[in-house]
Coordinates of C-alpha atoms and ligand atoms in Angstrom, one line a residue:
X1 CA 1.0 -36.1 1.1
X2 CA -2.5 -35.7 1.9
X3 CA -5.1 -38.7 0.2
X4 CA -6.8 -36.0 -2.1
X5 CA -4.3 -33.5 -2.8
X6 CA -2.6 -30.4 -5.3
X7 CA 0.6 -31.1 -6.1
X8 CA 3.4 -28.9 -6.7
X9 CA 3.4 -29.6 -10.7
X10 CA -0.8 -28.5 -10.5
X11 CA 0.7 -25.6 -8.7
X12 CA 3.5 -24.8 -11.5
X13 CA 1.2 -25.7 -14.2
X14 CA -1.4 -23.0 -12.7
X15 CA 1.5 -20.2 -12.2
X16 CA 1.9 -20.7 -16.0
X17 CA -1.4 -20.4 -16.8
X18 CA -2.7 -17.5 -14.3
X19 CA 0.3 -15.3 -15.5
X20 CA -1.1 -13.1 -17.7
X21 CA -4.4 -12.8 -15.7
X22 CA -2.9 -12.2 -12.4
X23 CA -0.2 -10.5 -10.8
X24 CA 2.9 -11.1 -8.8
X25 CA 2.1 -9.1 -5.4
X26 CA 4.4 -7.8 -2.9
X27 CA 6.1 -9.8 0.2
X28 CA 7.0 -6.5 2.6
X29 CA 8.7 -6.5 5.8
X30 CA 6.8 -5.5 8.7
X31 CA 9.0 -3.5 11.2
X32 CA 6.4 -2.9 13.7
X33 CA 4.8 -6.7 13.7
X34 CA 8.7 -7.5 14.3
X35 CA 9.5 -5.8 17.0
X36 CA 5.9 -6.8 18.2
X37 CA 5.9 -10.7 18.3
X38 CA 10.8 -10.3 18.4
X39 CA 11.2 -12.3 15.3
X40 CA 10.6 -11.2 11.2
X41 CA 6.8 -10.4 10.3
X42 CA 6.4 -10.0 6.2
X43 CA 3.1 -9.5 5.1
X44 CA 1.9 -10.7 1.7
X45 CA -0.1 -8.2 0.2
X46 CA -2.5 -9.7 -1.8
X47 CA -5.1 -6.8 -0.8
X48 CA -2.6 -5.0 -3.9
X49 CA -4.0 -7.9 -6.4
X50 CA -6.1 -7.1 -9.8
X51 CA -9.9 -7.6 -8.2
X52 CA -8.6 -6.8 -4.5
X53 CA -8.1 -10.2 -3.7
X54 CA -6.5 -13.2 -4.0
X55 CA -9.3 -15.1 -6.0
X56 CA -8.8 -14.4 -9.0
X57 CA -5.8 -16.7 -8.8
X58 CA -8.1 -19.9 -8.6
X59 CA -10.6 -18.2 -10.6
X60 CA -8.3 -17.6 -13.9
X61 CA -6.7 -20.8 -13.1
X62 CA -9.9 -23.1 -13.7
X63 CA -11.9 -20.5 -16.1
X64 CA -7.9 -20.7 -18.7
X65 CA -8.8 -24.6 -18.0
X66 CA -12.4 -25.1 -19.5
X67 CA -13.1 -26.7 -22.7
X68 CA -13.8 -24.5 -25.8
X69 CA -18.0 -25.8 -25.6
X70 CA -17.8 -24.9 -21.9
X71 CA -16.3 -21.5 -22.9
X72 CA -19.0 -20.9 -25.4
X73 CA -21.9 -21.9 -22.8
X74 CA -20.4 -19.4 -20.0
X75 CA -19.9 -19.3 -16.2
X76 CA -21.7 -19.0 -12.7
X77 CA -20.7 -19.0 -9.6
X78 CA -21.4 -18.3 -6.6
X79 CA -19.6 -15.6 -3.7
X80 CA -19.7 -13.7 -1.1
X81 CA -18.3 -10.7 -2.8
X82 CA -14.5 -11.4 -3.8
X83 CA -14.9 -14.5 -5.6
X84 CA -17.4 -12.9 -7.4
X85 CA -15.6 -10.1 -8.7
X86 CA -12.8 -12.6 -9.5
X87 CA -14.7 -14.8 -11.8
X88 CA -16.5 -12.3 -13.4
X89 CA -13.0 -10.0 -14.3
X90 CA -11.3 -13.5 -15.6
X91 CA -14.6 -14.0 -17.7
X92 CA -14.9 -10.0 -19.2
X93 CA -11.2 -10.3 -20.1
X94 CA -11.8 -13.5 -21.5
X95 CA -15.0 -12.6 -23.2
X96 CA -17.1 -15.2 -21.6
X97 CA -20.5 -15.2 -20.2
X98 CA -20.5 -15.0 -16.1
X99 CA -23.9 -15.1 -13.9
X100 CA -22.9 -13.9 -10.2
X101 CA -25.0 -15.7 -7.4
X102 CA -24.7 -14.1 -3.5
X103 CA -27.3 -14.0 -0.7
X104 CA -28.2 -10.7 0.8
X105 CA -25.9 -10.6 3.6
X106 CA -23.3 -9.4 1.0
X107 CA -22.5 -5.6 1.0
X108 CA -24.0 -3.4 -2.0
X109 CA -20.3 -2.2 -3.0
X110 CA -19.3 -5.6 -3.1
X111 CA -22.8 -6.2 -5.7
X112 CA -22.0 -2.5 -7.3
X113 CA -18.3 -3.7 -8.4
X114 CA -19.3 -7.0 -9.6
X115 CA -22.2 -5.4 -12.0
X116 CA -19.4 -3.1 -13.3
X117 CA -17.1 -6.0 -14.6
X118 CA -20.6 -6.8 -16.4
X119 CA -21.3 -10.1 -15.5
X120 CA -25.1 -11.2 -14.3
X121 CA -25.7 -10.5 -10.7
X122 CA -28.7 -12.6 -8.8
X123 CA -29.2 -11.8 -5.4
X124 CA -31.3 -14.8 -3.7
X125 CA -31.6 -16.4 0.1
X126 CA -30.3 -15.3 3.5
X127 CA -27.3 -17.7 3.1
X128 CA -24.7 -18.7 1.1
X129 CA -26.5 -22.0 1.3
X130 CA -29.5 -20.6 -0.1
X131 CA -27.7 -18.8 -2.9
X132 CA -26.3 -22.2 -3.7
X133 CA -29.3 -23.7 -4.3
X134 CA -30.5 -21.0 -7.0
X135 CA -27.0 -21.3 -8.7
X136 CA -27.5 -24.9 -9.0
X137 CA -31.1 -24.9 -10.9
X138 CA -29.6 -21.9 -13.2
X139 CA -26.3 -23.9 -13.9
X140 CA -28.8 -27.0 -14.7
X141 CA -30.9 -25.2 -16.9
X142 CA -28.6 -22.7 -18.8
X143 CA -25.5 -25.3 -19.2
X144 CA -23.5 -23.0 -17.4
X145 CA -19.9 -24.5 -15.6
X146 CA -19.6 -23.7 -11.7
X147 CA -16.8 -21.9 -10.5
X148 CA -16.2 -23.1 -7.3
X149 CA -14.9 -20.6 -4.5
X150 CA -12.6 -23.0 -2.9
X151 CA -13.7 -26.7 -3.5
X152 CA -11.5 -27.8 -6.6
X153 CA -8.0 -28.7 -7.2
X154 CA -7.9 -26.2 -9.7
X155 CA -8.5 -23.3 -7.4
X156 CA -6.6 -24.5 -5.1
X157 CA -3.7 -25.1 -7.3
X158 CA -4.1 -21.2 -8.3
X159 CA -4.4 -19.7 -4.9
X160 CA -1.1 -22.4 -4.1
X161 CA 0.8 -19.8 -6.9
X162 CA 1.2 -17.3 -3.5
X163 CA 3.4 -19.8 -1.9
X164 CA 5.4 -20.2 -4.8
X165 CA 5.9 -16.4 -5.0
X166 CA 6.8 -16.1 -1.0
X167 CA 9.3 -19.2 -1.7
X168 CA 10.8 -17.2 -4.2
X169 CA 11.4 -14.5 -2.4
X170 CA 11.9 -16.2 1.3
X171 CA 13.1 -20.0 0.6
X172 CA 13.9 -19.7 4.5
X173 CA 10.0 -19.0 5.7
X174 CA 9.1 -21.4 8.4
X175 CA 6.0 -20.3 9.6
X176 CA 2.8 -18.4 7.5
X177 CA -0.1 -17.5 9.2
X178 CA -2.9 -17.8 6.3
X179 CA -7.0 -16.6 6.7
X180 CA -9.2 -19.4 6.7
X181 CA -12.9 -19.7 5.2
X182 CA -13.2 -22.8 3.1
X183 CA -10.1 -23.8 2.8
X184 CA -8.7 -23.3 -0.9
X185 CA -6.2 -20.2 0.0
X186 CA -5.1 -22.3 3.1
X187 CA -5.0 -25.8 0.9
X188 CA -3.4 -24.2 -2.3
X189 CA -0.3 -22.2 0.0
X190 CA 0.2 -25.2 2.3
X191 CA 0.8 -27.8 -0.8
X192 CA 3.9 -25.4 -2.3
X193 CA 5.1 -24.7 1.2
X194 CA 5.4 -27.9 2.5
X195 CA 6.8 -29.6 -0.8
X196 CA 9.7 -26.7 -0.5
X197 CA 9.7 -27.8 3.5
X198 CA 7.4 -30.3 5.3
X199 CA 8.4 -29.0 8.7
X200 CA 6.9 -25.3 7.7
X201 CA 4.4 -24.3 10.5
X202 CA 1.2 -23.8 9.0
X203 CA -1.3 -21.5 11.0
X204 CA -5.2 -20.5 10.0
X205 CA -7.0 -18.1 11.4
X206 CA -11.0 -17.3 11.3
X207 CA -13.3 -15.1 13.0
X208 CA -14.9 -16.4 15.7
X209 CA -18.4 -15.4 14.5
X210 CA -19.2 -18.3 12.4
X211 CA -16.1 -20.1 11.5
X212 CA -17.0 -23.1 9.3
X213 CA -13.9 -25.0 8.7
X214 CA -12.6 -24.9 12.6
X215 CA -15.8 -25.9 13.7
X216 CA -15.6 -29.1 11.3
X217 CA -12.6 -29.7 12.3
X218 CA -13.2 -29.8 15.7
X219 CA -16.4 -31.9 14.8
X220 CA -14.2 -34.3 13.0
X221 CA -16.3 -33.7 9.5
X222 CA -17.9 -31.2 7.8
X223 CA -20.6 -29.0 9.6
X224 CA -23.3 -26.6 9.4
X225 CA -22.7 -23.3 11.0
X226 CA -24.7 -20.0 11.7
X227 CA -24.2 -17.7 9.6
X228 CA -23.6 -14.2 11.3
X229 CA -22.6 -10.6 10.3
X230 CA -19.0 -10.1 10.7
X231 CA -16.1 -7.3 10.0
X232 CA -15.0 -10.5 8.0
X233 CA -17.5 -11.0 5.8
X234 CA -15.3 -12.1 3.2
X235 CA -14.7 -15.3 5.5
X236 CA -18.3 -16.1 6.0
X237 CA -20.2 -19.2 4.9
X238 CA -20.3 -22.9 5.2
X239 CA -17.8 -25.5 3.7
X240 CA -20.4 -27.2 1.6
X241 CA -22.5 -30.6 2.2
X242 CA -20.3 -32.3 -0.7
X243 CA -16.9 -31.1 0.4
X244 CA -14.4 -33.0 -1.2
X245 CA -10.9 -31.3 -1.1
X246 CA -10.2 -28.5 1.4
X247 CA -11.5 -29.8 4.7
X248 CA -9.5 -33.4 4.2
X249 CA -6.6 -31.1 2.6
X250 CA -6.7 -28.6 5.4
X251 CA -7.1 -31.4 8.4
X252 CA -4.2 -33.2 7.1
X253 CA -1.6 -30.1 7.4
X254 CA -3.0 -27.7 9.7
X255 CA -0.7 -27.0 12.9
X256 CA -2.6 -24.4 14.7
X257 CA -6.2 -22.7 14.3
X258 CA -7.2 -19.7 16.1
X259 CA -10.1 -17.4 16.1
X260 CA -10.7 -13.7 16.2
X261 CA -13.1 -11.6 17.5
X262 CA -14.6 -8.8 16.3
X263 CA -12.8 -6.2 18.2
X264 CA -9.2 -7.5 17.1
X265 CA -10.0 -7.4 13.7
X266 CA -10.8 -3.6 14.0
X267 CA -7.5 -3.0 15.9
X268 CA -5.6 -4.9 12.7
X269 CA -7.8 -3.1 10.1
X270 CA -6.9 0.4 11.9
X271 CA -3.1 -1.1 12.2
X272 CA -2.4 -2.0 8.4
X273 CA -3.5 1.6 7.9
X274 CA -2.0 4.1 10.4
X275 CA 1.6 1.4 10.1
X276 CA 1.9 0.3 6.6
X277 CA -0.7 3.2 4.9
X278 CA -2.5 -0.2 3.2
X279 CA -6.3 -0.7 3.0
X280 CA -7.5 -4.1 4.3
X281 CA -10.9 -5.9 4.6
X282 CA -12.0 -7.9 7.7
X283 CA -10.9 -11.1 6.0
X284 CA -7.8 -9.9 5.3
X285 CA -6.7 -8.8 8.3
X286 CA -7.5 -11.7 10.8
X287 CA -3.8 -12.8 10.5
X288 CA -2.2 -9.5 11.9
X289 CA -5.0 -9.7 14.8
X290 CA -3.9 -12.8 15.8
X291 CA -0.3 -11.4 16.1
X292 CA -1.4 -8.3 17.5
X293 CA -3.7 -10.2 20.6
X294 CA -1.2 -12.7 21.0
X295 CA -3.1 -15.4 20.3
X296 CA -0.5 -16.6 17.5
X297 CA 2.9 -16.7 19.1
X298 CA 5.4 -17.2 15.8
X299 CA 7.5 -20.3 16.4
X300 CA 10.4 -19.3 13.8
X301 CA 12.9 -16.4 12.9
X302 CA 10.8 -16.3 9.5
X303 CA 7.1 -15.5 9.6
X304 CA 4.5 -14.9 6.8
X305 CA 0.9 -13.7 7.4
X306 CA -1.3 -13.2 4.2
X307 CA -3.0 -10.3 3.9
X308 CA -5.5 -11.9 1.5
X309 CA -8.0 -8.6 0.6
X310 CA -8.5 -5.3 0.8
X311 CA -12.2 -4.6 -0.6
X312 CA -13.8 -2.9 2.3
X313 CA -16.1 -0.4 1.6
X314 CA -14.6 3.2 2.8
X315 CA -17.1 4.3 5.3
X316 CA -17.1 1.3 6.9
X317 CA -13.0 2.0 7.3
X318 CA -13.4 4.9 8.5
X319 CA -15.8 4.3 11.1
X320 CA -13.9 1.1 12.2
X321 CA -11.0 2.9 12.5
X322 CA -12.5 5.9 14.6
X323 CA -13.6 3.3 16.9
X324 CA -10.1 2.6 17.2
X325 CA -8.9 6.1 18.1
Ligands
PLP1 C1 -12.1 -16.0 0.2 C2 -11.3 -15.2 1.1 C3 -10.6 -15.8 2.1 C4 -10.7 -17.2 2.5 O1 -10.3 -18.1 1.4 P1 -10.8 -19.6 1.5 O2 -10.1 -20.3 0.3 O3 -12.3 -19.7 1.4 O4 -10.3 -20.2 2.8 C5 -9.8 -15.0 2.9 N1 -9.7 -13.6 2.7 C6 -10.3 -13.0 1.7 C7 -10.2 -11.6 1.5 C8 -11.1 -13.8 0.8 O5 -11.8 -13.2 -0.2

């Protein structure tokens, strides 16, 4: 076991308490990947969850976990789109006070659907760093809790509630192939995979336009990256000066890190259409490119690849996937 770490009781205890907020998605074969790479693809389709993504696992799991006072004071957090929308659904269905932080880079849709849950959207900075800082001062000020996007054992413990799930369904996996950003959905599905096996491969995959966490790890500690535009915007951002969880959690297990470019995560995005009729962000679909470009080579007879989102906005699709044809 990692130093600072989720254990699989955190993960159980989170499964329990996310389970009327989230849902159970599906673990489908995928007969084309298969054939593709000779051994079994599934893909976990976590693009089919309540908000689009994944997030509102960790999300519900630390918002069910606040103190009655905290509850009464409210939320803020602050995302490049999906966490967003995660906190603030767990917070409307909850009836709790939410205040949404996000730098510009973040696309209107992304803003649009978060204003619909009804939580308080301020748009600040050219960063993520930047929108930090202004969610910082307003969480000082207005006594609000932070909802971390990935940097908490709680969150982590919630998105680990996906590798429960693919356990239950696949005690056999060896290998999962997870997208990597900050860490938490990486952190959360390696703890329940490896308590089931410690031998699991465990594979992370980032864009190569700004990838935080591979950078750091190559670094040896945590670093600041440029931040630049990317079909996986849901991936972008740095790992935070403070980082006390994921990068440690994430060095200690990781077998293999790769990076995609921007071309193969258009050729995935315009696969998990035209092969499995599914919808898929960027950041949701840098697992299948690194199948599809061979730059993951699956070790086992029982691979996983998490497809983590699917909020993309639908002209951006459409022209992605006309590149493609
Ligand atoms: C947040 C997110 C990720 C990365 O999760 P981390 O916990 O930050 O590593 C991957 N895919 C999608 C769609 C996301 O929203």
């Amino acid at each position: 076991m990692p130093a600072v770490g989720v254990t699989l009781r955190d993960i159980y205890r989170a499964r329990q308490s996310i389970s009327s907020i989230a849902r159970r998605t599906p673990l489908v074969p995928s007969h084309t990947l298969s054939e593709l790479v000779g051994s079994s693809v599934r893909l976990k389709l976590e693009s089919l969850q309540d908000t689009g993504s994944f997030k509102i696992r960790g999300a519900a799991n630390r918002i069910t976990n606040l103190t009655a006072e905290e509850r009464m004071r409210g939320v803020i957090t602050v995302s490049t789109g999906n966490h967003g929308r995660a906190v603030a659904h767990v917070a409307l269905q909850l009836g709790i006070r939410a205040v949404v932080c996000m730098s510009e880079l973040v696309p209107q849709h992304k803003v649009d659907g978060i204003l619909r849950l009804g939580a308080e959207v301020v748009v600040s900075g050219g960063s993520y760093d930047e929108a930090e800082e202004q969610a910082a001062d307003l969480q000082e000020r207005q006594g609000l809790t932070m909802i971390e996007p990935f940097d908490d054992p709680l969150v982590i413990a919630g998105q680990g509630t996906i590798g429960l799930e693919v356990l239950d369904e696949l005690p056999e996996i060896d290998e999962a192939i997870i997208p990597l950003s900050g860490g938490g959905l990486f952190a959360g599905i390696g703890a329940a995979l490896r308590s089931a096996n410690p031998s699991v491969r465990l594979c992370g995959v980032s864009m190569e336009r700004g990838p935080a966490m591979v950078e750091s790890l190559r670094a040896g500690r945590v670093v600041d990256i440029v931040e630049q535009p990317t079909l996986a915007d849901a991936l972008a951002g740095g790992l935070g000066r403070d980082n006390a969880y994921t990068f440690a959690m994430v060095r200690d297990t990781i077998d293999e890190a790769v990076l995609v470019s921007e071309e193969e995560i258009g050729t995935a995005m315009a696969f998990m259409l035209e092969h499995h009729g599914l919808v898929v962000e960027g950041g949701g679909a840098v697992g299948v490119a690194a199948l599809i470009s061979g730059k993951v080579r699956p070790q086992g007879q029982h691979g996983v690849v998490i497809i983590s989102g699917g909020n993309v906005d639908v002209r951006k699709l459409l022209r992605v996937v006309g590149h493609q044809a």
